[in-house]
Amino acid sequence: MSTTAPFGTWPSPITPGTITTRTVRLSQVRVDGADTYWVEQRASQAGRNVLLRRSGDGSVGEILPLTPSDELVDVRTRVHEYGGHAYAVDSGIVVVSHAGDGRLYRYDVAHRMRGLVPLTIYGDVRHGDLEIDTARGLVYAVREDHRGRGEAVNSLVAIPLDGSAARDDAPVTTVVSGTDFVTSPTLSPDGEHLAWITWNHPSMPWESTTMHVGDLLSDGGIGEQAVIDGGGNAVSEPRWTEECELVHISNASGFSNLYRTEGFPRRGTNHEGWTADLRTRPLHPAEATFTSPAWVLGPHHYDVLDGEHLIASWARDGVWHLGTIRLSNGELEEWNVGWQPLGNVASSAGRVVLLANNEMELPAIVEVRDGGVEVLRGSGEFAAEAIGVSLPTPVAWPTTGGATAHGFFYPPASAIRTGPADELPPLIVNVHGGPTAAARPGYDLNIQYWTSRGFAYLDVNYRGSTGYGTDYRRALDGHWGVYDADDVIAGARFLADSGEVDRARIAVRGASAGGFTALAALTRSTVFSAGTSLYGVADLARLTRTTHKFESRYIGALAGARDADDPILAERSPLHHIDDIHAPLLLLQGSEDPIVPADQATAMYEAVRAKGLPVALEVFQGEGHGLRLASNIHRALRTELSFYTRVWGMASSEEDPVLVQVENLAH
């Protein structure tokens, strides 16, 4: 039986320790015959990324031995700083990027005693987006070379699998160069062709890229080649069918849809001029989004199921679906399996494995077979019904310019507490990063942490978010810090006007680009009485001059700036609008952040403090862009809760809350 207690003060079974020690973060799901591989990031092991395998007999275990230097392998790459696809597997051969020394290693699952074989040199050279070519004894990789002065050099290279390039870089062959970026090497099943993607500044990979395909020579070099798609379209995720036809995703129609290219010569029949025979057509035109922006290497939203079908995931109105698409005529059949794909679908020999969640289950690796779902690996085990679960409701609201914004609303929920009948709950408005990412509905402990304590939670998909079509995403171009902030403000007012939440207790929070939007919202409205920025941007001009190569031109495009000296950057920067902030502010930041450097947070802190406003700053030593260590994640969650508790004068349900030092706070 539940008892009544003020909203925001409920005791919760979901603690910071629950999130950091009883859960893992799953990613990079791949299948190799009967085996399933994935990466687990474990906050309890200092954020180490571990490669695991579930073999055909159901046994699960970490498979990689220690490196020759006796280090545990951390499966991670820093290409583009955000990393992503850091290992590949083919017929029991694994190639992996180890974050500890930045090298690639080969491992043969069938010959474990051989251990890890280093493939690349030591040095400031990063590799990712790996594709194994066993016939040629090569692995294709995106290389990001930081050894020279100035901007890093990106290329596509072929690295011998025999280890001959481990001490001498000379055996490495450059396959593609001369563009600012290259990704997605994809080998045809017959080994005759390679597909890849390139783009140049100032574009980002979800704005304008080019899909190439070429003959593969015996040494891994490229012979005759052709452009499959480009010319201002955003293309991504090449896959070869069993019949050696090429499928890819393009936003040419206004939605990121699937396309099929036919006419490739069969094995042994390559001829000069074969590229003239290629024909590309839409596979399944739809007002649906079949991919997500490629912030990380190796997005994998669909795969080849068999000779006649793809298995694909797609989003409509921010909700993701799973189903098959027939290669011959594009017919789509949705699989209603009770799970939403989370951007990673893999298939081999008819097996379908994906990363997914639903409203009652944490993200898990599941296999779909005969219409049923088997959980192969969960990220944590919680009886949602026993502790109370807040279910998401899709909401939409009017915003500036006659537009409509979207999001998911989570009311307070607890198995043991209810709020007073005469009280409305405080609201936390969350702003996702990117800004091209998207909030997705589902059971998420980082949301339930708040709702189980009696907070309402709004996850906003502002203009610029993915999942609502290209026009919705592009609506933010030139208006960053305005439209996104307006949508967040309008969402908070919408819920307050609807009588769902206490309009006197509304906080806005966001991480990275979401932190920037949260800060901008604080400067553009008085609707918020508290705000939290996690490694967010405060000064756009400073960031333009200091950020990494991948995003170095992105800030200007989002803000509509000509260059780093354009006055629009100062106009949009929260740091230059301190006088417009009227709510207490919490800043959480990693000291070694290469994407949003720590001086962004410290400058904001000093400016707000000098004005006499309540402000707190917590800098986590050794952390980068996002928190990886369990102790720091734990402290950040407790600090944020303590901050709201103090600002709003609420009683605390925590036994030992972290009382962050809030400067200039009257009570």
XYZ file of C-alpha atoms in Angstrom:
667
model
C 0.000 0.000 0.000
C 1.362 3.412 -0.932
C 1.515 6.386 1.421
C 1.337 10.089 0.663
C 4.511 12.206 0.567
C 5.467 15.481 -1.125
C 6.537 15.131 -4.743
C 10.318 15.085 -5.238
C 10.986 13.649 -1.775
C 10.024 10.014 -2.282
C 12.511 7.304 -1.299
C 13.524 5.391 -4.413
C 14.968 1.923 -4.978
C 16.862 3.361 -7.966
C 20.060 4.779 -6.531
C 23.196 6.046 -8.271
C 24.761 2.736 -7.292
C 21.957 0.925 -9.078
C 22.866 2.708 -12.290
C 26.639 2.408 -11.977
C 27.194 -1.045 -10.491
C 24.120 -3.051 -11.506
C 23.923 -2.028 -15.151
C 26.176 -1.960 -18.201
C 25.925 -0.070 -21.480
C 25.510 -2.337 -24.499
C 26.597 -1.479 -28.052
C 28.128 -2.737 -31.317
C 26.093 -5.914 -31.681
C 27.331 -8.163 -34.499
C 26.765 -11.789 -35.464
C 29.241 -14.274 -36.896
C 27.502 -17.524 -37.785
C 26.011 -18.934 -34.589
C 28.001 -16.531 -32.398
C 26.833 -13.120 -31.185
C 29.316 -10.391 -30.233
C 28.833 -7.075 -28.463
C 30.597 -4.460 -26.358
C 29.749 -3.701 -22.730
C 30.853 -0.464 -21.119
C 31.223 -1.049 -17.397
C 31.238 1.981 -15.131
C 32.292 -0.317 -12.291
C 35.531 -1.054 -14.211
C 36.484 2.591 -14.793
C 34.342 2.705 -17.910
C 36.226 -0.088 -19.702
C 34.634 -1.406 -22.886
C 34.631 -5.188 -22.929
C 34.085 -7.467 -25.938
C 31.824 -10.411 -25.142
C 30.634 -13.371 -27.150
C 27.625 -15.617 -26.806
C 28.470 -18.825 -28.597
C 25.977 -21.056 -30.329
C 25.697 -23.277 -27.238
C 24.537 -20.311 -25.114
C 27.734 -19.752 -23.126
C 28.684 -16.105 -22.579
C 32.094 -14.704 -21.764
C 34.728 -12.082 -22.358
C 36.913 -13.490 -25.106
C 39.969 -11.254 -25.489
C 43.149 -12.105 -23.562
C 45.577 -9.543 -22.150
C 47.624 -7.507 -24.589
C 51.341 -8.354 -24.979
C 51.888 -5.557 -22.428
C 49.568 -7.325 -19.968
C 46.765 -4.792 -20.279
C 43.058 -5.542 -20.252
C 41.661 -4.628 -23.652
C 39.472 -1.510 -23.733
C 37.493 -1.879 -26.974
C 37.315 1.734 -28.068
C 38.502 4.101 -30.780
C 38.830 7.868 -30.715
C 38.357 8.466 -34.440
C 36.211 11.619 -34.712
C 36.582 11.697 -30.880
C 33.169 10.027 -30.568
C 34.503 6.649 -31.731
C 32.026 3.906 -32.459
C 32.768 0.778 -34.532
C 35.923 -0.433 -32.743
C 36.058 -4.123 -33.671
C 35.183 -6.472 -36.523
C 34.687 -10.229 -36.658
C 34.630 -12.599 -39.612
C 34.746 -16.403 -39.438
C 36.199 -16.333 -35.940
C 38.861 -13.700 -36.711
C 38.525 -10.612 -34.529
C 40.275 -7.288 -35.135
C 39.956 -4.806 -32.298
C 41.073 -1.284 -31.405
C 42.527 -1.043 -27.897
C 42.099 2.403 -26.337
C 45.009 1.825 -23.968
C 47.695 2.130 -26.650
C 45.640 3.023 -29.721
C 46.791 -0.047 -31.665
C 44.806 -2.614 -33.638
C 45.112 -6.295 -32.657
C 44.077 -9.556 -34.313
C 42.682 -12.476 -32.361
C 41.786 -15.924 -33.662
C 38.956 -17.431 -31.587
C 39.888 -20.955 -32.745
C 43.565 -20.546 -31.745
C 43.460 -18.814 -28.396
C 47.006 -19.700 -27.404
C 48.310 -17.387 -30.110
C 46.976 -14.449 -28.106
C 46.618 -10.947 -29.457
C 48.734 -10.103 -32.491
C 49.486 -6.363 -32.883
C 48.733 -5.015 -36.354
C 49.615 -1.310 -36.174
C 52.379 0.866 -34.804
C 52.463 2.829 -31.591
C 51.847 6.524 -32.029
C 49.123 9.091 -32.399
C 47.321 7.191 -35.137
C 43.742 6.094 -34.571
C 41.769 3.403 -36.400
C 38.116 2.411 -36.522
C 35.244 1.317 -38.791
C 36.967 -2.000 -39.469
C 36.196 -4.431 -42.324
C 38.040 -7.766 -42.571
C 39.119 -9.183 -45.955
C 40.320 -12.707 -45.167
C 40.957 -13.568 -48.834
C 43.555 -10.786 -49.167
C 44.750 -11.024 -45.576
C 43.791 -7.407 -44.876
C 41.630 -5.299 -42.646
C 40.283 -2.046 -44.055
C 40.113 0.771 -41.530
C 39.455 4.456 -41.220
C 42.742 6.021 -40.163
C 42.931 9.343 -38.349
C 46.557 10.488 -38.275
C 47.478 13.070 -35.638
C 51.244 12.859 -36.128
C 51.549 16.019 -38.210
C 50.913 19.627 -37.395
C 47.507 21.132 -37.822
C 44.332 19.235 -38.527
C 44.357 15.436 -38.367
C 44.468 13.576 -41.697
C 41.729 11.042 -42.379
C 42.075 8.243 -44.926
C 41.001 4.699 -45.651
C 43.800 2.177 -45.357
C 44.404 -1.551 -45.812
C 46.409 -3.145 -42.979
C 47.981 -6.622 -43.239
C 46.471 -9.197 -40.893
C 49.834 -10.950 -40.470
C 51.235 -8.249 -38.164
C 53.892 -7.058 -40.611
C 52.877 -3.417 -40.033
C 53.125 -3.584 -36.247
C 56.584 -2.023 -36.151
C 56.898 -0.512 -39.613
C 54.046 1.450 -41.165
C 55.288 0.824 -44.711
C 53.148 -2.294 -45.403
C 49.966 -0.272 -44.812
C 48.322 0.686 -48.131
C 46.351 3.897 -48.496
C 43.126 3.000 -50.287
C 41.290 6.355 -50.246
C 42.697 9.797 -49.458
C 42.268 13.427 -50.418
C 38.959 14.084 -48.655
C 38.404 15.526 -45.200
C 36.579 12.395 -44.063
C 36.089 8.814 -45.219
C 34.122 6.027 -43.514
C 32.139 2.830 -43.995
C 34.431 0.449 -45.936
C 32.122 -2.388 -46.987
C 33.343 -5.479 -48.857
C 31.128 -7.327 -51.326
C 30.532 -11.039 -50.577
C 32.532 -12.099 -53.641
C 35.454 -9.880 -52.603
C 35.413 -8.024 -55.934
C 34.198 -4.588 -54.837
C 34.472 -2.154 -51.968
C 31.993 0.592 -51.075
C 32.858 3.629 -48.954
C 31.607 7.121 -48.021
C 33.395 10.474 -48.180
C 32.589 14.075 -47.324
C 34.338 17.394 -46.880
C 34.079 20.429 -44.632
C 31.805 22.146 -43.820
C 29.367 19.222 -44.177
C 28.532 16.707 -41.501
C 27.778 13.072 -42.423
C 24.005 13.580 -42.061
C 24.046 16.635 -44.356
C 25.987 15.890 -47.554
C 28.113 12.826 -48.281
C 29.091 10.727 -51.288
C 28.813 6.962 -51.725
C 31.559 5.349 -53.828
C 32.149 1.828 -55.107
C 35.207 0.431 -56.837
C 37.042 -2.646 -58.064
C 39.322 -4.151 -55.455
C 42.828 -5.004 -56.618
C 44.858 -7.862 -55.181
C 46.716 -5.559 -52.777
C 43.540 -3.898 -51.503
C 43.851 -0.889 -53.778
C 41.007 0.502 -55.883
C 40.726 0.147 -59.659
C 37.784 1.480 -61.632
C 35.281 3.259 -59.411
C 31.962 5.083 -59.532
C 29.848 7.430 -57.427
C 26.582 5.756 -56.413
C 24.900 8.658 -54.614
C 25.852 12.153 -53.516
C 25.361 15.613 -54.893
C 24.008 17.136 -51.716
C 22.270 14.066 -50.304
C 23.211 12.460 -47.011
C 24.050 8.818 -47.735
C 25.000 6.147 -45.227
C 25.150 2.475 -44.242
C 26.191 0.565 -47.376
C 25.393 -3.178 -47.275
C 25.904 -5.824 -49.933
C 23.196 -8.386 -50.569
C 23.971 -12.067 -51.074
C 23.658 -11.423 -54.834
C 26.314 -8.663 -54.623
C 23.929 -5.785 -55.102
C 24.480 -2.674 -53.018
C 21.913 -1.223 -50.624
C 22.346 2.131 -48.931
C 20.369 4.882 -47.192
C 19.811 8.354 -48.672
C 17.699 11.327 -47.649
C 17.066 12.378 -51.264
C 13.289 12.089 -50.737
C 13.209 14.184 -47.564
C 13.350 11.071 -45.392
C 16.286 8.700 -44.907
C 15.091 5.780 -47.033
C 16.654 2.645 -48.499
C 17.979 2.416 -52.081
C 19.234 -0.542 -54.122
C 21.940 -0.512 -56.818
C 22.013 -3.335 -59.394
C 24.210 -4.194 -62.361
C 27.504 -5.167 -60.736
C 29.525 -7.721 -62.737
C 29.648 -11.212 -61.308
C 32.817 -12.716 -59.913
C 35.463 -12.984 -62.594
C 33.490 -10.973 -65.158
C 34.696 -7.476 -64.360
C 35.147 -5.437 -67.507
C 36.211 -1.943 -68.329
C 33.268 0.403 -68.184
C 31.175 -1.805 -65.887
C 30.176 1.262 -63.872
C 27.945 2.383 -66.764
C 25.730 -0.657 -66.114
C 24.816 0.370 -62.567
C 21.203 1.314 -61.809
C 19.978 2.752 -58.496
C 16.330 2.892 -57.438
C 14.349 3.531 -54.259
C 13.673 0.302 -52.415
C 10.867 1.365 -50.072
C 9.836 5.058 -50.323
C 8.205 6.095 -47.050
C 7.810 8.988 -44.636
C 10.035 7.092 -42.236
C 13.650 7.374 -41.087
C 15.788 4.247 -41.501
C 18.959 5.516 -39.835
C 20.315 7.985 -37.276
C 22.937 10.712 -37.699
C 26.398 9.135 -37.804
C 27.952 10.728 -34.743
C 29.813 7.462 -34.231
C 31.399 5.102 -36.731
C 29.520 2.093 -38.039
C 25.779 2.759 -37.641
C 23.912 -0.500 -38.204
C 20.152 0.069 -38.411
C 19.518 -2.725 -40.926
C 21.159 -5.866 -42.291
C 20.737 -8.545 -44.943
C 18.417 -11.254 -43.654
C 18.542 -13.708 -46.570
C 18.624 -13.765 -50.347
C 15.242 -12.047 -50.583
C 14.909 -9.771 -47.548
C 16.491 -7.085 -45.427
C 15.791 -6.830 -41.714
C 15.418 -3.123 -40.931
C 14.519 -0.628 -38.224
C 12.834 2.713 -38.848
C 11.330 5.627 -36.964
C 7.982 7.330 -37.383
C 7.204 10.272 -35.096
C 10.121 9.357 -32.866
C 9.031 5.724 -32.302
C 11.139 2.900 -33.756
C 9.882 -0.237 -35.494
C 11.342 -3.516 -36.795
C 10.479 -5.516 -39.898
C 11.541 -7.002 -43.214
C 11.790 -5.401 -46.641
C 11.625 -7.564 -49.736
C 14.520 -6.845 -52.088
C 12.573 -7.561 -55.258
C 9.718 -5.098 -54.751
C 10.363 -3.193 -51.498
C 7.382 -4.696 -49.666
C 7.594 -3.949 -45.923
C 6.302 -6.298 -43.241
C 6.457 -5.030 -39.661
C 7.390 -7.437 -36.876
C 5.387 -6.592 -33.767
C 7.652 -8.241 -31.229
C 7.107 -5.903 -28.272
C 10.590 -4.376 -28.410
C 11.860 -1.138 -29.971
C 15.189 -1.285 -31.851
C 17.899 0.975 -30.437
C 19.940 1.516 -33.575
C 21.736 -1.812 -33.862
C 20.259 -4.631 -35.951
C 22.411 -7.564 -37.119
C 21.709 -10.723 -39.061
C 23.584 -13.801 -40.290
C 22.290 -17.029 -41.784
C 18.723 -15.967 -41.045
C 19.397 -15.084 -37.400
C 18.145 -11.655 -36.253
C 19.804 -10.076 -33.230
C 19.310 -6.501 -32.103
C 19.774 -4.062 -29.286
C 16.307 -3.061 -28.077
C 14.174 -2.010 -25.148
C 10.542 -1.439 -24.303
C 8.492 0.400 -21.696
C 9.149 -2.226 -19.025
C 12.596 -3.547 -19.913
C 16.068 -2.020 -19.888
C 18.089 -2.152 -23.114
C 18.981 -5.740 -23.960
C 20.432 -7.817 -26.762
C 17.572 -9.935 -28.047
C 17.185 -12.558 -30.739
C 13.944 -12.750 -32.705
C 13.038 -16.260 -33.797
C 9.685 -17.647 -35.046
C 7.873 -14.548 -33.858
C 9.236 -14.847 -30.318
C 11.971 -12.923 -28.511
C 14.806 -14.384 -26.450
C 16.903 -12.074 -24.293
C 20.545 -12.980 -24.891
C 22.032 -10.328 -22.631
C 20.371 -7.691 -20.493
C 21.972 -4.478 -19.314
C 20.508 -4.964 -15.846
C 17.724 -6.814 -14.065
C 14.937 -4.898 -12.348
C 11.345 -5.839 -11.614
C 9.766 -2.669 -12.928
C 6.314 -3.557 -11.619
C 7.630 -4.020 -8.096
C 9.395 -0.646 -7.874
C 6.938 1.351 -9.939
C 7.526 2.475 -13.493
C 6.706 5.717 -15.262
C 5.364 5.043 -18.759
C 6.103 7.553 -21.545
C 3.328 9.438 -23.306
C 4.058 11.024 -26.705
C 3.234 14.730 -26.573
C 3.330 17.567 -29.093
C 2.895 21.277 -28.515
C 2.819 24.525 -30.493
C 6.000 26.543 -30.561
C 7.359 29.665 -32.224
C 6.988 30.285 -35.941
C 3.793 28.255 -36.107
C 5.766 25.034 -35.706
C 5.052 21.954 -33.580
C 7.604 20.391 -31.232
C 7.594 16.853 -29.893
C 8.644 14.853 -26.874
C 7.796 12.164 -24.346
C 6.260 12.916 -20.959
C 6.898 10.719 -17.911
C 4.725 11.370 -14.826
C 5.937 10.591 -11.294
C 5.536 6.911 -10.400
C 6.271 4.831 -7.315
C 5.091 1.547 -5.879
C 5.137 2.956 -2.325
C 4.388 6.695 -2.570
C 1.785 9.016 -4.047
C 1.749 12.795 -4.049
C -0.677 14.978 -2.105
C -3.938 15.683 -3.897
C -3.406 19.441 -3.583
C 0.173 19.435 -4.934
C 1.615 19.269 -8.454
C 4.997 17.632 -9.102
C 8.166 19.500 -10.011
C 9.218 19.060 -13.645
C 12.608 18.254 -15.133
C 12.858 19.146 -18.821
C 15.614 17.147 -20.496
C 17.383 18.289 -23.667
C 19.199 15.616 -25.664
C 22.574 16.263 -27.255
C 23.659 16.265 -30.841
C 21.688 18.407 -31.488
C 20.610 15.940 -34.199
C 20.014 13.033 -31.796
C 16.576 12.125 -30.468
C 14.839 11.176 -27.262
C 13.384 7.679 -27.477
C 10.629 6.237 -25.288
C 11.435 3.248 -23.119
C 12.555 2.081 -19.713
C 15.606 4.151 -18.823
C 17.013 4.225 -15.308
C 18.363 7.734 -15.864
C 14.749 8.857 -16.281
C 13.223 6.539 -13.683
C 15.794 7.852 -11.178
C 13.804 11.109 -11.215
C 10.243 9.881 -11.715
C 10.564 7.341 -8.884
C 11.391 10.236 -6.535
C 8.269 12.148 -7.491
C 9.538 14.354 -10.326
C 7.778 14.644 -13.672
C 10.088 14.423 -16.678
C 9.765 15.796 -20.212
C 12.196 14.435 -22.833
C 12.140 16.973 -25.666
C 12.623 16.323 -29.369
C 13.064 19.943 -30.431
C 13.415 21.123 -34.021
C 16.700 19.628 -35.190
C 15.978 16.167 -33.801
C 16.029 13.001 -35.898
C 12.995 10.798 -36.515
C 10.573 13.369 -37.931
C 11.986 13.854 -41.426
C 14.800 15.882 -42.961
C 12.869 19.172 -42.924
C 12.335 18.935 -39.162
C 16.021 18.217 -38.581
C 17.178 20.985 -40.901
C 14.821 23.515 -39.315
C 17.503 24.214 -36.703
C 20.184 25.162 -39.256
C 21.107 28.792 -38.659
C 18.833 28.963 -35.615
C 20.719 27.006 -32.961
C 20.157 28.548 -29.567
C 16.821 29.992 -30.705
C 14.424 27.389 -32.102
C 15.661 24.601 -29.852
C 15.449 26.805 -26.765
C 12.009 28.052 -27.816
C 10.762 24.469 -28.161
C 12.063 23.563 -24.698
C 10.454 26.653 -23.161
C 7.167 26.020 -24.964
C 7.145 22.388 -23.775
C 7.553 23.442 -20.148
C 4.772 26.016 -20.460
C 2.527 23.518 -22.223
C 2.708 21.073 -19.310
C 2.297 23.831 -16.734
C -0.721 25.274 -18.537
C -2.176 21.767 -18.797
C -2.081 21.419 -15.015
C 0.377 18.519 -15.117
C 3.261 20.140 -13.200
C 4.104 22.838 -10.685
C 5.012 25.915 -12.734
C 7.059 27.284 -9.818
C 9.386 24.252 -9.850
C 10.601 23.581 -13.394
C 14.229 22.734 -14.148
C 15.927 22.433 -17.532
C 18.902 20.133 -17.983
C 21.008 18.944 -20.905
C 24.354 17.431 -21.838
C 26.801 18.603 -24.523
C 24.750 20.380 -27.214
C 21.796 19.817 -24.901
C 23.679 21.726 -22.227
C 23.992 24.652 -24.629
C 20.256 24.584 -25.311
C 19.520 24.405 -21.586
C 21.700 27.463 -20.975
C 20.098 29.281 -23.923
C 16.630 28.491 -22.560
C 17.600 30.024 -19.216
C 18.562 33.253 -20.996
C 15.362 33.398 -23.084
C 12.719 32.756 -20.427
C 11.858 32.953 -16.741
C 9.803 29.744 -16.844
C 12.676 27.760 -15.277
C 13.608 28.055 -11.612
C 16.712 25.829 -11.908
C 19.069 24.648 -14.634
C 21.812 22.057 -15.094
C 24.395 21.950 -17.879
C 26.500 18.825 -18.224
C 29.613 19.589 -20.300
C 27.558 22.093 -22.275
C 28.654 24.909 -24.574
C 28.663 28.450 -23.170
C 30.790 30.360 -25.715
C 30.310 29.445 -29.393
C 33.209 31.520 -30.715
C 35.631 29.940 -28.264
C 34.378 26.476 -29.128
C 34.740 27.168 -32.853
C 38.422 27.914 -32.312
C 39.194 25.015 -29.969
C 37.018 22.037 -30.903
C 38.181 18.965 -32.814
C 38.253 18.391 -36.583
C 34.988 16.471 -36.903
C 32.856 19.367 -35.624
C 35.145 22.264 -36.411
C 32.775 23.750 -39.044
C 29.539 22.489 -37.541
C 29.018 25.213 -34.947
C 29.052 27.934 -37.578
C 26.492 26.144 -39.743
C 24.153 25.610 -36.808
C 24.364 29.222 -35.697
C 24.431 30.694 -39.208
C 27.904 32.198 -38.758
C 30.307 32.998 -41.606
C 33.435 32.411 -39.514
C 34.706 32.391 -35.934
C 34.568 36.207 -35.791
C 30.943 36.491 -36.857
C 29.024 38.540 -34.229
C 26.168 36.021 -34.364
C 28.287 33.619 -32.287
C 28.471 36.076 -29.399
C 24.790 36.902 -29.806
C 23.866 33.220 -29.416
C 26.344 32.410 -26.617
C 24.834 32.136 -23.119
C 28.106 33.469 -21.694
C 27.255 36.858 -23.193
C 23.733 36.930 -21.738
C 24.408 36.441 -18.045
C 22.106 39.355 -17.182
C 19.198 37.417 -18.693
C 19.630 34.407 -16.388
C 17.391 34.451 -13.317
C 17.554 30.825 -12.111
C 20.173 28.968 -10.048
C 22.607 27.074 -12.253
C 24.580 23.834 -11.805
C 27.533 23.076 -14.101
C 29.031 19.562 -14.332
C 32.159 19.096 -16.448
C 35.027 16.712 -17.217
C 38.501 18.171 -16.868
C 39.897 16.456 -20.002
C 36.993 17.002 -22.384
C 38.381 17.235 -25.966
C 35.007 18.205 -27.471
C 33.708 20.871 -25.084
C 36.812 21.959 -23.138
C 36.478 22.605 -19.413
C 37.090 26.331 -19.817
C 33.550 26.606 -21.210
C 32.098 25.613 -17.831
C 34.589 27.530 -15.720
C 34.044 30.748 -17.694
C 30.288 30.397 -17.290
C 30.652 29.719 -13.580
C 32.814 32.771 -12.969
C 30.491 35.054 -14.926
C 27.336 33.874 -13.150
C 29.005 34.018 -9.754
C 30.260 37.554 -10.415
C 26.686 38.633 -11.124
C 25.664 37.320 -7.707
C 23.430 34.538 -8.990
C 23.272 31.107 -7.337
C 25.701 28.832 -9.188
C 27.643 25.632 -8.544
C 30.452 23.975 -10.503
C 31.741 20.419 -10.235
C 34.758 19.476 -12.388
C 35.476 15.756 -12.544
C 39.190 15.167 -12.878
C 40.322 12.844 -15.657
C 36.903 12.648 -17.296
C 36.325 13.493 -20.946
C 33.108 14.260 -22.816
C 30.709 12.380 -20.593
C 31.306 10.553 -17.345
C 32.675 7.008 -17.467
C 33.809 6.276 -13.894
C 31.227 4.853 -11.508
C 32.259 7.140 -8.666
C 31.834 10.242 -10.837
C 28.487 9.150 -12.281
C 27.354 8.452 -8.735
C 28.480 11.853 -7.502
C 26.953 13.709 -10.468
C 23.519 12.173 -9.901
C 23.575 12.875 -6.180
C 24.860 16.390 -6.772
C 22.092 17.235 -9.220
C 19.408 15.877 -6.890
C 20.884 17.777 -3.960
C 20.957 20.933 -6.073
C 17.226 20.802 -6.873
C 16.396 19.878 -3.295
C 18.223 22.930 -1.969
C 17.041 25.352 -4.636
C 13.394 24.401 -4.215
C 13.611 24.024 -0.427
C 12.414 20.416 -0.433
C 13.052 17.792 2.211
C 15.560 15.181 1.095
C 14.800 11.479 0.937
C 18.499 10.606 0.682
C 20.363 9.356 3.740
C 23.580 11.191 2.905
C 22.976 13.700 0.116
C 25.874 15.397 -1.607
C 25.474 19.035 -0.584
C 27.106 20.802 -3.496
C 28.446 24.248 -2.695
C 26.007 26.656 -4.330
C 27.473 30.148 -4.380
C 25.122 33.069 -3.691
C 22.221 30.839 -2.624
C 20.197 32.615 0.064
C 18.893 29.474 1.777
